[in-house]
């Protein structure tokens, strides 16, 4: 009996072991779960801002673009068709800062290109800094830094995340177009000094001397080679998407009698002086690409496993738009030539960094209004503000109402700055003074709306013009009364286009994303400028800029 029991026990143990072995064998033959990738690691991120690019420049000139520039970004990347600035004023300094900080002037503090500083009692420039000296020239053009920008940028966050190993280089013709995207901790920011210099320069904020490759570029004849007539890329008869070449809505180059192609004034052709004029031609964008590619090569960007960042701003499109206007053949030619330069840039990224190894985004710092004189001739409501007459009438009102004009400290950038100390000394109520002034200015010709600082302080607007003004209004830096012109009305000469308003022609700009970690597709859902930085940060798996108010665009990320 004992033997039978022993046999039964041994049989049971053998059966259990066989079953366990079979289960164990099946388990090891099943596919093992792969670890999830929670962030992308492109070798290089390239941020591109096209100064004064309306969204409809993509669609208007689409049939003229080649396959390797704008069309490549759209067809192989992601197109946000309903992309907007969610604040005003829509200007270059705030635009570049907002793209890279992921927030609005209310938080990052760059409320305009220039503004009245209430503490220093003077006008200040968004990037000026007397604490630093120019590198690369003897002028004051390099006394610059990002110190007026109050928050971090996505480029700063990349530097912090990689323990300063990820390199950040920023390039633009305009100083603010390089300095603000580069953030506070960029390895270098370079901008182009025109005038008699025609050289790329920097600031002691970044370096004490230019790298040898920059010096070599400056000493070459690369820039001088662009001192040539500006002719159209294609037969001008094909440019049916723009107005007449000879019209009264455009400005002239020096020595010109008509604003027509070819632009070949003596200054444009001179080899010894006046490089400033190159900014007003598409050649300024070509010079920018030339220099950016030198930076790509000589700074070894995108050559290892740590993500680098190249920030590029194309400024010539803004200069050309201001001079010739939205509907000009010059603007059309500028974008066709920029398309060629974009193809050249992308091809070099393919070669130097590798196809599928980099990520690109392209957007703008603001749009632009069509020339109001042209709109009026098309029976569309538009016009010009007579600011001198407005100020004279306004000061008469202030003198009559308060007995002194000393209550006004400054009037600029569609804002009135009051002297709070004098108002307090006169025992007046600040809120009431703001309201009285706002009501007075609302009656002026060309003004559509006015808002007071008290309104923006006390209320939270979620839509419409007041929402955009509130996002652009900084409590410590902005004025007491804000003015909004009628749609199509501007404070500008009667030739050329400008920008700055909360109107849709100034807010609607492109956003194209392409490359590693980016889906192919498009959306007509509203996206906003502050969404760009957190989208790139989410893709990279790095911290968001510390003032971020935007949201990652989920549809974009692969």
Coordinates of C-alpha atoms in Angstrom, one line a residue:
X1 CA 0.0 0.0 0.0
X2 CA 2.8 2.3 0.9
X3 CA 4.5 1.6 -2.5
X4 CA 1.2 2.4 -4.3
X5 CA 0.9 5.8 -2.4
X6 CA 4.6 6.6 -3.2
X7 CA 4.0 5.9 -6.9
X8 CA 0.9 8.1 -6.9
X9 CA 2.8 11.0 -5.3
X10 CA 5.8 10.7 -7.7
X11 CA 3.4 10.6 -10.7
X12 CA 1.6 13.8 -9.4
X13 CA 4.9 15.6 -9.0
X14 CA 6.1 14.6 -12.5
X15 CA 2.8 15.8 -14.0
X16 CA 3.0 19.2 -12.2
X17 CA 6.6 19.7 -13.4
X18 CA 5.7 18.8 -17.0
X19 CA 2.8 21.3 -17.0
X20 CA 5.0 24.0 -15.5
X21 CA 7.7 23.4 -18.1
X22 CA 5.1 23.6 -20.9
X23 CA 3.8 26.8 -19.5
X24 CA 7.3 28.2 -19.1
X25 CA 8.2 27.2 -22.6
X26 CA 5.1 28.9 -24.1
X27 CA 5.8 32.0 -22.2
X28 CA 9.4 32.3 -23.5
X29 CA 8.1 31.7 -27.0
X30 CA 5.7 34.7 -26.9
X31 CA 6.9 38.1 -28.2
X32 CA 8.4 40.2 -25.5
X33 CA 6.8 43.6 -24.9
X34 CA 9.0 46.4 -26.3
X35 CA 9.8 49.5 -24.2
X36 CA 7.8 52.5 -25.3
X37 CA 9.5 55.6 -26.8
X38 CA 8.3 58.6 -24.8
X39 CA 10.2 61.2 -26.7
X40 CA 11.8 61.8 -30.1
X41 CA 15.4 62.6 -30.5
X42 CA 16.0 64.4 -33.8
X43 CA 19.6 65.3 -34.3
X44 CA 18.6 68.9 -35.1
X45 CA 15.5 71.1 -34.8
X46 CA 15.3 73.9 -37.3
X47 CA 12.9 76.7 -36.3
X48 CA 12.0 79.0 -39.2
X49 CA 10.2 82.3 -38.9
X50 CA 9.3 84.2 -42.1
X51 CA 8.8 87.8 -41.3
X52 CA 5.4 89.2 -42.4
X53 CA 4.1 86.0 -44.0
X54 CA 0.4 85.9 -44.4
X55 CA -1.1 82.4 -44.6
X56 CA -2.5 83.1 -48.0
X57 CA 1.0 83.5 -49.5
X58 CA 1.0 79.7 -49.4
X59 CA -2.2 79.4 -51.4
X60 CA -1.8 82.4 -53.7
X61 CA 1.6 81.5 -55.0
X62 CA 1.1 77.7 -54.7
X63 CA 1.2 76.9 -58.4
X64 CA 4.5 78.7 -58.8
X65 CA 6.3 76.9 -56.0
X66 CA 8.7 74.0 -56.8
X67 CA 8.4 70.6 -55.2
X68 CA 11.3 71.0 -52.7
X69 CA 10.5 74.0 -50.6
X70 CA 7.0 75.0 -49.3
X71 CA 5.3 72.1 -51.1
X72 CA 7.7 69.6 -49.5
X73 CA 6.9 70.9 -46.1
X74 CA 3.1 70.9 -46.8
X75 CA 2.9 67.6 -48.7
X76 CA 5.3 65.6 -46.5
X77 CA 4.6 67.4 -43.2
X78 CA 1.6 68.8 -41.3
X79 CA -0.2 72.0 -42.2
X80 CA -2.1 74.0 -39.6
X81 CA -4.4 76.0 -41.8
X82 CA -6.1 78.0 -39.1
X83 CA -3.1 79.3 -37.2
X84 CA -3.3 82.6 -35.4
X85 CA -1.7 85.1 -33.0
X86 CA -3.9 85.2 -30.0
X87 CA -2.7 88.7 -28.9
X88 CA -2.0 92.2 -30.2
X89 CA 0.2 94.1 -31.0
X90 CA 1.3 91.8 -33.9
X91 CA 4.9 93.0 -34.4
X92 CA 8.3 91.4 -34.9
X93 CA 9.7 91.4 -31.4
X94 CA 6.6 90.1 -29.7
X95 CA 6.1 87.6 -32.5
X96 CA 9.5 86.0 -32.3
X97 CA 9.3 85.9 -28.5
X98 CA 5.9 84.3 -28.5
X99 CA 6.8 81.6 -30.9
X100 CA 9.7 80.5 -28.7
X101 CA 8.4 81.1 -25.2
X102 CA 5.0 79.5 -25.7
X103 CA 3.2 82.5 -24.2
X104 CA 2.1 86.0 -25.0
X105 CA 3.5 89.5 -24.1
X106 CA 1.3 89.5 -21.0
X107 CA 3.8 87.0 -19.6
X108 CA 7.1 87.2 -21.6
X109 CA 7.1 91.1 -21.5
X110 CA 8.1 91.9 -25.1
X111 CA 5.1 94.1 -25.7
X112 CA 6.4 95.7 -28.9
X113 CA 9.6 96.3 -30.9
X114 CA 9.9 99.6 -29.0
X115 CA 7.9 100.8 -26.0
X116 CA 7.8 103.5 -23.3
X117 CA 9.5 102.2 -20.2
X118 CA 7.5 103.6 -17.2
X119 CA 10.4 103.1 -14.8
X120 CA 13.2 104.6 -16.9
X121 CA 10.9 107.3 -18.3
X122 CA 12.1 106.7 -21.9
X123 CA 11.6 104.6 -25.0
X124 CA 13.4 101.3 -25.0
X125 CA 14.1 98.7 -27.7
X126 CA 13.2 95.1 -27.2
X127 CA 16.7 93.8 -27.5
X128 CA 18.9 96.8 -26.5
X129 CA 21.4 96.4 -23.7
X130 CA 24.1 98.9 -22.9
X131 CA 25.8 96.3 -20.6
X132 CA 27.3 94.6 -23.7
X133 CA 29.5 95.6 -26.6
X134 CA 29.4 94.8 -30.3
X135 CA 31.5 91.9 -31.6
X136 CA 32.5 92.1 -35.3
X137 CA 32.2 95.8 -35.9
X138 CA 33.0 99.2 -34.3
X139 CA 29.3 100.3 -34.3
X140 CA 26.8 100.1 -31.5
X141 CA 24.7 97.5 -33.5
X142 CA 25.8 94.7 -31.2
X143 CA 24.8 96.3 -27.8
X144 CA 22.1 93.7 -27.5
X145 CA 20.8 90.9 -25.3
X146 CA 17.6 89.1 -24.5
X147 CA 17.4 90.6 -21.0
X148 CA 14.0 92.2 -21.5
X149 CA 12.4 88.8 -22.2
X150 CA 11.0 87.6 -18.8
X151 CA 10.5 83.9 -19.5
X152 CA 12.5 81.0 -20.9
X153 CA 12.3 79.8 -24.5
X154 CA 12.1 76.2 -25.9
X155 CA 15.7 76.7 -26.9
X156 CA 16.6 77.5 -23.2
X157 CA 14.8 74.4 -22.1
X158 CA 16.8 72.3 -24.6
X159 CA 20.0 73.7 -23.1
X160 CA 18.9 73.0 -19.6
X161 CA 17.6 69.5 -20.4
X162 CA 20.9 68.5 -22.1
X163 CA 23.2 70.0 -19.4
X164 CA 24.2 72.7 -22.0
X165 CA 25.4 70.0 -24.4
X166 CA 22.6 70.7 -27.0
X167 CA 23.9 73.6 -29.1
X168 CA 21.7 76.5 -30.0
X169 CA 22.6 78.9 -32.8
X170 CA 20.2 81.7 -34.0
X171 CA 20.6 83.6 -37.3
X172 CA 18.6 86.6 -38.8
X173 CA 19.2 89.8 -40.6
X174 CA 17.4 91.6 -37.8
X175 CA 19.0 91.5 -34.3
X176 CA 15.7 90.8 -32.6
X177 CA 15.0 88.0 -35.1
X178 CA 18.0 86.1 -33.8
X179 CA 18.3 87.2 -30.1
X180 CA 14.8 86.4 -29.0
X181 CA 14.5 82.9 -30.6
X182 CA 18.0 82.1 -29.3
X183 CA 16.7 82.6 -25.7
X184 CA 18.8 83.5 -22.7
X185 CA 21.4 80.7 -23.0
X186 CA 22.1 80.4 -26.8
X187 CA 25.6 79.5 -27.8
X188 CA 25.5 82.3 -30.3
X189 CA 23.1 84.7 -32.0
X190 CA 24.2 86.4 -35.2
X191 CA 22.6 89.3 -37.2
X192 CA 23.5 91.3 -40.3
X193 CA 24.8 94.8 -40.1
X194 CA 24.0 96.6 -43.4
X195 CA 25.1 100.1 -44.0
X196 CA 28.7 100.2 -45.2
X197 CA 29.6 97.0 -43.3
X198 CA 27.6 94.2 -44.8
X199 CA 28.9 91.8 -42.1
X200 CA 27.5 89.3 -39.7
X201 CA 28.0 90.5 -36.1
X202 CA 27.1 89.5 -32.5
X203 CA 27.3 90.7 -28.9
X204 CA 29.6 90.2 -26.0
X205 CA 26.6 88.7 -24.3
X206 CA 27.5 85.6 -26.3
X207 CA 31.2 85.8 -27.1
X208 CA 34.2 88.0 -27.0
X209 CA 35.3 87.4 -30.5
X210 CA 33.7 86.0 -33.7
X211 CA 34.5 82.4 -34.5
X212 CA 37.0 82.0 -37.3
X213 CA 34.4 80.7 -39.7
X214 CA 32.3 83.9 -39.2
X215 CA 35.3 86.1 -39.9
X216 CA 36.1 84.0 -43.0
X217 CA 32.6 84.5 -44.2
X218 CA 32.7 88.2 -43.6
X219 CA 36.0 88.5 -45.4
X220 CA 34.8 86.6 -48.4
X221 CA 32.9 88.1 -51.3
X222 CA 29.7 86.1 -50.6
X223 CA 27.7 89.2 -49.7
X224 CA 29.2 91.5 -52.3
X225 CA 28.1 88.9 -55.0
X226 CA 24.4 89.9 -54.2
X227 CA 25.0 93.5 -55.1
X228 CA 23.3 93.0 -58.5
X229 CA 20.0 94.0 -60.2
X230 CA 16.8 92.5 -58.7
X231 CA 15.1 90.8 -61.6
X232 CA 12.1 88.4 -61.4
X233 CA 12.8 84.7 -61.0
X234 CA 10.2 83.9 -63.7
X235 CA 8.8 85.8 -66.6
X236 CA 6.9 88.7 -64.9
X237 CA 3.9 88.1 -67.2
X238 CA 3.3 84.8 -65.3
X239 CA 2.8 86.7 -62.0
X240 CA -0.9 86.9 -62.4
X241 CA -1.5 86.5 -58.6
X242 CA -0.4 90.1 -57.9
X243 CA -1.2 93.6 -59.0
X244 CA 0.3 95.8 -61.7
X245 CA 4.0 96.3 -61.5
X246 CA 3.8 100.0 -62.0
X247 CA 1.3 101.5 -59.5
X248 CA 0.9 104.3 -56.9
X249 CA 0.8 101.9 -53.9
X250 CA 4.6 101.2 -53.8
X251 CA 7.7 103.0 -52.7
X252 CA 10.8 103.7 -54.8
X253 CA 14.4 102.7 -54.4
X254 CA 16.8 105.7 -54.5
X255 CA 17.3 106.9 -58.1
X256 CA 14.2 105.1 -59.4
X257 CA 11.4 106.9 -61.2
X258 CA 9.0 104.0 -61.2
X259 CA 8.6 101.1 -58.7
X260 CA 9.1 98.5 -61.4
X261 CA 11.4 95.6 -62.4
X262 CA 14.3 95.3 -62.8
X263 CA 15.4 97.2 -59.7
X264 CA 18.9 98.2 -60.7
X265 CA 19.7 101.5 -59.0
X266 CA 23.4 102.6 -58.7
X267 CA 23.3 101.9 -54.9
X268 CA 22.0 98.4 -55.5
X269 CA 24.9 97.7 -57.9
X270 CA 27.7 99.5 -55.9
X271 CA 30.3 97.1 -54.5
X272 CA 31.7 99.5 -51.8
X273 CA 28.8 100.8 -49.9
X274 CA 25.1 100.6 -48.9
X275 CA 24.6 97.0 -48.0
X276 CA 21.4 98.0 -46.2
X277 CA 19.6 97.9 -49.5
X278 CA 20.1 94.2 -49.7
X279 CA 17.6 93.7 -46.9
X280 CA 14.9 95.1 -49.2
X281 CA 15.5 92.4 -51.8
X282 CA 15.1 88.6 -51.8
X283 CA 18.9 88.5 -51.7
X284 CA 18.8 89.2 -48.0
X285 CA 17.1 85.9 -47.5
X286 CA 19.6 84.1 -49.7
X287 CA 22.4 85.7 -47.6
X288 CA 20.7 84.3 -44.5
X289 CA 20.6 80.8 -45.9
X290 CA 24.2 81.0 -46.9
X291 CA 25.2 82.0 -43.4
X292 CA 22.9 79.5 -41.7
X293 CA 24.5 76.7 -43.8
X294 CA 27.9 77.8 -42.7
X295 CA 26.8 77.6 -39.1
X296 CA 25.3 74.1 -39.7
X297 CA 28.7 73.0 -41.1
X298 CA 31.2 74.8 -38.8
X299 CA 29.3 74.4 -35.6
X300 CA 28.8 70.6 -36.3
X301 CA 25.0 70.9 -35.7
X302 CA 23.1 67.6 -35.7
X303 CA 26.2 65.4 -35.8
X304 CA 25.6 63.4 -32.6
X305 CA 22.9 61.9 -30.5
X306 CA 22.2 65.1 -28.5
X307 CA 19.6 67.4 -30.2
X308 CA 20.8 70.8 -31.4
X309 CA 18.7 73.8 -32.5
X310 CA 19.2 76.1 -35.4
X311 CA 16.8 79.1 -35.3
X312 CA 16.5 81.0 -38.6
X313 CA 14.4 84.2 -39.3
X314 CA 13.9 85.4 -42.8
X315 CA 13.6 89.2 -42.5
X316 CA 13.7 90.4 -46.1
X317 CA 10.1 89.5 -46.7
X318 CA 9.1 92.1 -44.1
X319 CA 11.3 94.8 -45.6
X320 CA 9.8 94.1 -49.0
X321 CA 6.2 94.0 -47.7
X322 CA 6.6 97.3 -46.0
X323 CA 8.1 98.9 -49.1
X324 CA 5.9 97.5 -51.9
X325 CA 2.8 96.1 -50.2
X326 CA 0.9 92.8 -49.9
X327 CA -0.3 92.8 -53.5
X328 CA 3.0 93.7 -55.2
X329 CA 4.9 91.6 -57.8
X330 CA 7.9 92.2 -55.6
X331 CA 6.3 90.3 -52.7
X332 CA 5.3 87.5 -55.1
X333 CA 8.9 87.3 -56.5
X334 CA 10.3 87.4 -52.9
X335 CA 8.3 84.3 -52.0
X336 CA 9.2 82.4 -55.1
X337 CA 12.8 83.0 -54.5
X338 CA 12.4 82.1 -50.8
X339 CA 10.9 78.8 -51.9
X340 CA 14.2 78.1 -53.8
X341 CA 16.2 79.1 -50.8
X342 CA 14.1 76.7 -48.6
X343 CA 14.7 73.9 -51.0
X344 CA 18.4 74.6 -50.8
X345 CA 18.3 74.6 -47.0
X346 CA 16.3 71.3 -46.8
X347 CA 18.6 69.6 -49.3
X348 CA 21.6 70.5 -47.2
X349 CA 19.9 69.3 -44.1
X350 CA 19.3 66.0 -45.9
X351 CA 23.0 65.7 -46.7
X352 CA 24.6 67.1 -43.5
X353 CA 22.1 65.7 -40.9
X354 CA 20.3 63.0 -42.7
X355 CA 16.8 62.4 -44.1
X356 CA 14.4 61.7 -41.3
X357 CA 17.0 62.8 -38.7
X358 CA 15.8 66.4 -38.2
X359 CA 12.6 68.3 -37.4
X360 CA 11.5 71.6 -38.9
X361 CA 8.7 74.1 -38.1
X362 CA 7.9 77.2 -40.2
X363 CA 5.7 80.0 -39.1
X364 CA 5.6 83.8 -39.2
X365 CA 5.9 86.7 -36.6
X366 CA 2.8 88.5 -38.0
X367 CA 0.8 89.0 -41.1
X368 CA 0.1 92.3 -42.9
X369 CA -2.7 94.5 -44.2
X370 CA -3.3 95.2 -47.8
X371 CA -2.4 98.8 -48.8
X372 CA -5.4 100.9 -47.6
X373 CA -5.2 103.2 -50.6
X374 CA -5.6 100.1 -52.8
X375 CA -8.5 98.7 -50.8
X376 CA -10.3 102.0 -51.0
X377 CA -10.0 101.9 -54.7
X378 CA -11.6 98.5 -54.6
X379 CA -14.5 100.0 -52.6
X380 CA -13.4 98.2 -49.5
X381 CA -13.5 100.3 -46.2
X382 CA -10.0 101.3 -45.3
X383 CA -8.0 104.5 -44.5
X384 CA -5.2 106.2 -42.6
X385 CA -5.0 107.6 -39.1
X386 CA -3.9 111.2 -38.8
X387 CA -2.0 110.7 -35.6
X388 CA -0.6 114.2 -35.4
X389 CA -4.0 115.7 -35.6
X390 CA -5.3 113.2 -33.2
X391 CA -2.6 114.0 -30.6
X392 CA -3.2 117.7 -31.0
X393 CA -6.9 117.4 -30.4
X394 CA -6.3 114.9 -27.5
X395 CA -4.0 117.3 -25.7
X396 CA -6.5 120.1 -26.0
X397 CA -9.1 117.9 -24.4
X398 CA -6.7 116.9 -21.6
X399 CA -5.8 120.6 -20.9
X400 CA -9.4 121.5 -20.8
X401 CA -10.5 118.5 -18.7
X402 CA -7.7 118.4 -16.1
X403 CA -6.1 121.8 -16.3
X404 CA -2.8 120.4 -17.3
X405 CA -1.3 118.0 -19.9
X406 CA 1.2 116.7 -17.3
X407 CA -1.2 113.8 -16.5
X408 CA -0.1 112.3 -19.9
X409 CA 3.4 110.7 -19.8
X410 CA 3.5 109.2 -23.2
X411 CA 1.5 108.4 -26.3
X412 CA 2.8 105.7 -28.6
X413 CA 2.1 102.2 -30.1
X414 CA -1.7 102.9 -29.8
X415 CA -1.4 103.3 -26.1
X416 CA -1.7 106.2 -23.7
X417 CA 0.5 106.2 -20.6
X418 CA -0.7 108.3 -17.7
X419 CA 1.4 109.9 -14.9
X420 CA 0.0 108.1 -11.9
X421 CA 1.8 110.3 -9.4
X422 CA 0.4 113.5 -10.8
X423 CA -3.1 112.0 -11.0
X424 CA -2.8 111.0 -7.3
X425 CA -1.4 114.5 -6.3
X426 CA -4.4 116.1 -8.0
X427 CA -6.6 113.9 -6.0
X428 CA -8.2 112.3 -9.1
X429 CA -9.5 108.8 -9.5
X430 CA -7.2 106.8 -11.9
X431 CA -10.1 104.6 -13.0
X432 CA -12.3 107.6 -13.9
X433 CA -9.4 109.3 -15.7
X434 CA -8.8 106.2 -17.8
X435 CA -12.5 105.9 -18.7
X436 CA -12.8 109.6 -19.6
X437 CA -9.8 109.4 -21.9
X438 CA -11.0 106.2 -23.5
X439 CA -14.4 107.7 -24.2
X440 CA -12.8 110.8 -25.7
X441 CA -10.5 108.8 -28.0
X442 CA -13.4 106.5 -29.1
X443 CA -14.9 109.5 -30.9
X444 CA -11.8 110.1 -33.0
X445 CA -11.8 109.3 -36.7
X446 CA -10.5 105.9 -37.6
X447 CA -10.8 104.5 -34.0
X448 CA -13.0 101.5 -33.6
X449 CA -12.6 100.5 -29.9
X450 CA -10.9 101.7 -26.8
X451 CA -10.1 99.8 -23.6
X452 CA -8.7 100.8 -20.2
X453 CA -6.0 99.2 -18.1
X454 CA -8.6 98.9 -15.3
X455 CA -10.8 96.8 -17.6
X456 CA -8.0 94.5 -18.5
X457 CA -6.9 94.3 -14.9
X458 CA -10.4 93.4 -13.5
X459 CA -11.9 91.2 -16.2
X460 CA -10.9 88.0 -17.9
X461 CA -11.9 88.1 -21.6
X462 CA -12.1 84.8 -23.5
X463 CA -12.9 85.9 -27.0
X464 CA -12.8 88.8 -29.5
X465 CA -10.7 91.9 -29.6
X466 CA -10.5 92.4 -25.8
X467 CA -9.1 88.9 -25.4
X468 CA -6.3 89.6 -27.9
X469 CA -5.5 92.9 -26.2
X470 CA -5.5 91.4 -22.8
X471 CA -3.0 88.7 -23.9
X472 CA -0.8 91.5 -25.2
X473 CA -1.1 93.7 -22.2
X474 CA 1.6 93.4 -19.6
X475 CA 0.6 94.8 -16.2
X476 CA 4.0 96.4 -15.5
X477 CA 4.9 97.5 -19.0
X478 CA 1.8 98.4 -20.9
X479 CA -0.3 101.6 -21.0
X480 CA -3.4 102.9 -19.4
X481 CA -5.6 103.3 -22.4
X482 CA -5.5 101.1 -25.6
X483 CA -6.8 102.1 -29.0
X484 CA -8.0 99.8 -31.7
X485 CA -8.3 101.3 -35.2
X486 CA -11.1 100.4 -37.6
X487 CA -10.4 97.3 -39.8
X488 CA -8.2 98.4 -42.7
X489 CA -7.1 101.7 -41.0
X490 CA -3.4 102.1 -40.2
X491 CA -0.9 104.7 -39.0
X492 CA 1.5 104.5 -42.0
X493 CA 2.5 106.2 -45.2
X494 CA 0.2 105.7 -48.2
X495 CA 2.6 103.3 -49.9
X496 CA 3.4 99.8 -48.6
X497 CA 1.9 97.4 -46.1
X498 CA 2.2 97.3 -42.3
X499 CA 1.0 95.3 -39.3
X500 CA 0.3 95.4 -35.6
X501 CA -3.4 95.2 -35.2
X502 CA -5.6 92.4 -33.7
X503 CA -7.4 92.0 -37.0
X504 CA -7.3 88.7 -38.8
X505 CA -5.1 89.9 -41.7
X506 CA -2.4 90.5 -39.1
X507 CA -3.0 87.3 -37.0
X508 CA -3.5 84.6 -39.6
X509 CA -0.1 83.0 -40.4
X510 CA 1.2 79.6 -41.5
X511 CA 2.4 76.8 -39.3
X512 CA 4.1 74.0 -41.1
X513 CA 5.8 71.1 -39.2
X514 CA 7.9 68.5 -40.9
X515 CA 10.4 65.7 -40.2
X516 CA 11.1 63.3 -37.4
X517 CA 8.2 62.9 -35.0
X518 CA 5.8 64.8 -37.2
X519 CA 2.7 63.2 -38.8
X520 CA 1.6 63.9 -42.3
X521 CA -1.6 65.7 -42.6
X522 CA -3.4 69.0 -41.9
X523 CA -6.1 70.6 -39.7
X524 CA -8.5 73.5 -39.9
X525 CA -9.0 73.5 -36.2
X526 CA -7.7 76.7 -34.6
X527 CA -4.1 76.6 -33.4
X528 CA -2.2 79.5 -31.9
X529 CA 1.3 80.8 -31.8
X530 CA 2.0 79.9 -28.2
X531 CA 1.2 76.3 -29.1
X532 CA 4.4 75.9 -31.1
X533 CA 6.9 75.8 -28.2
X534 CA 5.1 73.3 -26.1
X535 CA 4.5 71.1 -29.2
X536 CA 8.3 71.0 -29.8
X537 CA 9.0 70.5 -26.1
X538 CA 6.5 67.6 -26.0
X539 CA 8.1 66.0 -29.1
X540 CA 11.6 66.3 -27.5
X541 CA 10.4 65.3 -24.0
X542 CA 11.9 68.4 -22.4
X543 CA 10.5 70.9 -20.0
X544 CA 8.0 73.5 -21.3
X545 CA 9.2 77.1 -21.2
X546 CA 8.4 78.5 -17.8
X547 CA 5.8 80.9 -18.9
X548 CA 4.0 78.6 -21.3
X549 CA 0.3 79.2 -21.8
X550 CA -0.1 77.4 -25.1
X551 CA -1.0 73.7 -25.5
X552 CA 0.8 71.0 -27.5
X553 CA -0.9 70.3 -30.9
X554 CA -1.8 66.6 -30.4
X555 CA -2.7 66.0 -34.1
X556 CA 0.9 66.9 -35.2
X557 CA 2.9 64.5 -33.1
X558 CA 3.6 61.0 -34.4

